[in-house]
């Protein structure tokens, strides 16, 4: 069965520090998709990135970067030079592609990041 | 370009009352789903639909009903609300059956007293 684990429940960093949010996933499918979402205090879910299982290239978008390693089933998210606006709950999620044809997202329990000015 | 619209944004119910949470999308997405978010538990799938007339259960379906009579709408019904259903509910849609990008509604905060 599929599973997403975000072992870090809460993280606090001082502004301008770098921070890495960990995500470990489990799936039996060979085709799957991994996502990161941000949930700011206002409550909406903001899409950050999608990565498919055949693309292990790391990605950088401004201060955000993602490290996808199939060998360790991890999809970690790093924020460089953190800012107060980065304070939010971050969710990692998995969608499986081989079975059933459905498009269900399975979420981790989230990591609450607090950036202290 | 409305995306996914959820109504209401807030609701307080008494135990035993029924209500329908509305979800509508204007992107012609085939896939739609409902999640509930509880503290420390992330988002859990309640029900989903891969097209009009087709629905299926997710991880936590008990106490909820859904139907999908049109591509645009996917309402979630609570037949007899219980305090355990106090949660934030999110509706999502996707442009493809597998691996597609998801669009989430802004959520409905439901309190059952």
Coordinates of C-alpha atoms in Angstrom, one line a residue:
Chain A
X1 CA 0.0 0.0 0.0
X2 CA 1.1 3.6 -0.6
X3 CA 2.4 5.7 2.3
X4 CA 4.0 9.1 2.7
X5 CA 6.0 9.9 5.8
X6 CA 7.0 13.3 6.9
X7 CA 8.9 12.6 10.1
X8 CA 9.4 16.2 11.0
X9 CA 6.3 17.5 12.7
X10 CA 7.5 21.0 13.4
X11 CA 10.7 22.9 12.5
X12 CA 11.8 26.4 13.6
X13 CA 14.6 28.3 11.9
X14 CA 15.9 31.8 12.1
X15 CA 15.4 33.9 9.0
X16 CA 18.0 33.5 6.3
X17 CA 18.9 30.0 7.4
X18 CA 18.5 27.1 5.0
X19 CA 16.0 24.3 5.9
X20 CA 15.3 20.9 4.5
X21 CA 11.9 19.2 4.8
X22 CA 12.1 15.4 4.5
X23 CA 9.6 13.2 2.7
X24 CA 9.8 9.4 2.4
X25 CA 7.3 7.5 0.4
X26 CA 6.3 3.9 -0.2
X27 CA 4.6 2.5 -3.3
X28 CA 4.6 -0.7 -5.3
X29 CA 3.9 1.1 -8.6
X30 CA 6.7 1.8 -11.0
X31 CA 4.9 4.9 -12.3
X32 CA 4.0 7.4 -9.7
X33 CA 4.0 11.1 -9.1
X34 CA 5.2 13.1 -6.1
X35 CA 4.0 16.5 -5.0
X36 CA 4.8 19.3 -2.5
X37 CA 2.1 21.7 -1.3
X38 CA 2.3 24.7 0.9
X39 CA -0.5 25.6 3.3
X40 CA 0.0 29.1 4.7
X41 CA -1.9 30.4 7.7
X42 CA -4.8 31.5 5.5
X43 CA -5.5 27.8 4.8
X44 CA -5.5 27.3 1.1
X45 CA -3.3 24.7 -0.5
X46 CA -0.6 26.1 -2.8
X47 CA 0.9 23.7 -5.4
X48 CA 4.7 23.8 -5.4
X49 CA 6.0 21.0 -7.6
X50 CA 5.1 17.7 -9.3
X51 CA 7.7 15.1 -10.2
X52 CA 7.1 11.8 -12.0
X53 CA 9.0 8.6 -11.1
X54 CA 11.0 8.5 -14.3
X55 CA 12.5 12.0 -13.8
X56 CA 15.1 12.0 -11.0
X57 CA 16.6 15.3 -11.9
X58 CA 16.8 17.7 -9.1
X59 CA 14.9 20.9 -9.6
X60 CA 15.5 24.4 -8.4
X61 CA 13.0 27.3 -8.5
X62 CA 14.3 30.4 -6.9
X63 CA 15.0 29.7 -3.3
X64 CA 13.3 26.3 -3.5
X65 CA 14.9 23.1 -4.5
X66 CA 13.9 19.5 -4.5
X67 CA 16.0 16.3 -4.3
X68 CA 14.4 13.2 -5.6
X69 CA 16.2 9.9 -4.9
X70 CA 14.5 6.7 -5.9
X71 CA 17.2 4.6 -4.2
X72 CA 16.1 5.9 -0.8
X73 CA 12.4 6.6 -1.8
X74 CA 12.8 10.2 -0.7
X75 CA 11.7 13.5 -2.2
X76 CA 13.2 16.2 0.1
X77 CA 12.5 19.9 -0.2
X78 CA 15.0 22.6 0.7
X79 CA 14.4 26.3 1.2
X80 CA 17.5 28.5 0.9
X81 CA 17.7 31.7 2.8
X82 CA 14.4 31.3 4.5
X83 CA 12.0 34.2 4.9
X84 CA 9.1 34.8 7.3
X85 CA 6.7 34.3 4.4
X86 CA 7.9 30.7 4.2
X87 CA 6.2 30.0 7.5
X88 CA 3.5 27.4 6.7
X89 CA 2.6 23.8 6.8
X90 CA 4.2 21.8 4.0
X91 CA 2.7 18.6 2.6
X92 CA 4.3 15.9 0.6
X93 CA 1.9 13.8 -1.5
X94 CA 2.0 10.7 -3.7
X95 CA -0.2 9.7 -6.6
X96 CA 0.2 6.2 -8.1
X97 CA 0.0 5.6 -11.8
X98 CA 0.0 1.9 -12.5
X99 CA -3.1 0.6 -10.8
X100 CA -6.9 1.3 -10.9
X101 CA -6.7 4.3 -13.1
X102 CA -7.8 6.6 -10.4
X103 CA -5.9 9.8 -9.6
X104 CA -5.9 9.8 -5.8
X105 CA -3.4 11.8 -3.8
X106 CA -2.0 10.4 -0.6
X107 CA -0.7 13.0 1.8
X108 CA 1.9 13.0 4.5
X109 CA 1.0 14.4 7.8
X110 CA 2.7 17.7 7.1
X111 CA 5.6 19.7 8.5
X112 CA 4.9 23.0 10.2
X113 CA 7.8 25.4 9.4
X114 CA 8.2 28.6 11.5
X115 CA 10.7 31.1 10.3
X116 CA 11.7 33.5 13.1
X117 CA 12.6 37.0 12.2
Chain B
X1 CA -11.6 31.5 -14.4
X2 CA -13.1 30.4 -11.1
X3 CA -11.3 27.0 -10.8
X4 CA -12.7 24.9 -7.9
X5 CA -15.4 26.6 -5.9
X6 CA -16.5 25.3 -2.5
X7 CA -19.4 26.5 -0.5
X8 CA -20.0 27.3 2.3
X9 CA -16.7 28.4 3.7
X10 CA -17.8 28.0 7.3
X11 CA -20.6 25.9 8.8
X12 CA -21.8 25.0 12.3
X13 CA -24.1 22.0 12.6
X14 CA -25.8 20.3 15.5
X15 CA -25.3 16.6 16.0
X16 CA -27.7 14.7 13.8
X17 CA -28.3 17.4 11.3
X18 CA -27.7 16.8 7.6
X19 CA -26.1 19.1 5.1
X20 CA -24.4 19.2 1.7
X21 CA -21.0 20.7 1.0
X22 CA -20.9 22.0 -2.6
X23 CA -18.0 21.7 -5.0
X24 CA -18.0 23.0 -8.5
X25 CA -15.3 23.3 -11.1
X26 CA -15.3 25.0 -14.5
X27 CA -12.2 23.4 -16.0
X28 CA -14.0 20.3 -17.5
X29 CA -11.9 18.0 -15.3
X30 CA -12.9 14.4 -15.2
X31 CA -11.4 13.6 -11.8
X32 CA -12.8 15.1 -8.6
X33 CA -12.3 14.2 -5.0
X34 CA -13.0 15.2 -1.4
X35 CA -10.5 15.3 1.5
X36 CA -10.8 16.1 5.1
X37 CA -7.9 17.7 7.1
X38 CA -7.5 17.1 10.7
X39 CA -4.7 18.3 13.0
X40 CA -1.7 16.0 12.8
X41 CA -3.2 13.7 10.2
X42 CA -2.7 15.5 6.9
X43 CA -5.4 15.3 4.2
X44 CA -7.3 12.0 3.9
X45 CA -9.4 11.0 1.0
X46 CA -13.1 10.6 1.6
X47 CA -14.6 9.9 -1.9
X48 CA -13.6 10.4 -5.4
X49 CA -15.0 10.3 -9.0
X50 CA -13.3 9.6 -12.3
X51 CA -16.2 11.0 -14.3
X52 CA -19.9 11.7 -14.3
X53 CA -21.9 8.8 -12.9
X54 CA -18.8 7.2 -11.3
X55 CA -17.9 7.5 -7.7
X56 CA -15.8 5.4 -5.3
X57 CA -14.7 5.4 -1.7
X58 CA -11.5 6.7 -0.4
X59 CA -9.7 6.1 2.9
X60 CA -12.4 7.5 5.3
X61 CA -15.8 7.3 3.6
X62 CA -18.0 6.4 6.6
X63 CA -20.7 9.0 7.3
X64 CA -20.4 10.6 3.9
X65 CA -22.3 10.2 0.6
X66 CA -21.4 11.6 -2.9
X67 CA -22.9 11.7 -6.3
X68 CA -21.6 12.9 -9.7
X69 CA -24.5 13.8 -12.0
X70 CA -22.5 16.3 -14.0
X71 CA -18.8 16.8 -14.8
X72 CA -18.9 20.2 -13.0
X73 CA -20.4 19.3 -9.6
X74 CA -19.4 16.9 -6.9
X75 CA -21.4 17.5 -3.7
X76 CA -20.5 15.8 -0.4
X77 CA -23.4 14.9 1.9
X78 CA -23.4 14.4 5.6
X79 CA -26.6 12.5 6.4
X80 CA -26.4 12.7 10.2
X81 CA -23.5 14.9 11.4
X82 CA -21.3 13.7 14.3
X83 CA -18.7 15.6 16.3
X84 CA -16.1 13.4 14.8
X85 CA -16.8 15.0 11.4
X86 CA -15.6 18.4 12.7
X87 CA -12.8 19.1 10.2
X88 CA -11.7 21.2 7.2
X89 CA -12.9 19.8 3.9
X90 CA -11.2 20.3 0.6
X91 CA -12.5 19.5 -2.8
X92 CA -10.0 18.9 -5.7
X93 CA -10.2 18.3 -9.4
X94 CA -7.6 17.1 -11.9
X95 CA -7.3 17.4 -15.7
X96 CA -6.2 13.8 -16.2
X97 CA -6.9 10.4 -14.6
X98 CA -3.3 9.7 -13.7
X99 CA -0.7 12.0 -12.3
X100 CA -2.4 15.1 -13.4
X101 CA -2.1 18.5 -11.8
X102 CA -4.6 19.1 -9.0
X103 CA -6.6 22.2 -8.3
X104 CA -8.0 22.6 -4.8
X105 CA -10.9 24.6 -3.5
X106 CA -10.4 27.0 -0.7
X107 CA -11.9 24.6 1.9
X108 CA -14.9 24.4 4.1
X109 CA -14.5 24.6 7.9
X110 CA -17.2 22.5 9.5
X111 CA -17.9 22.3 13.2
X112 CA -20.4 19.8 14.6
X113 CA -21.6 20.5 18.1

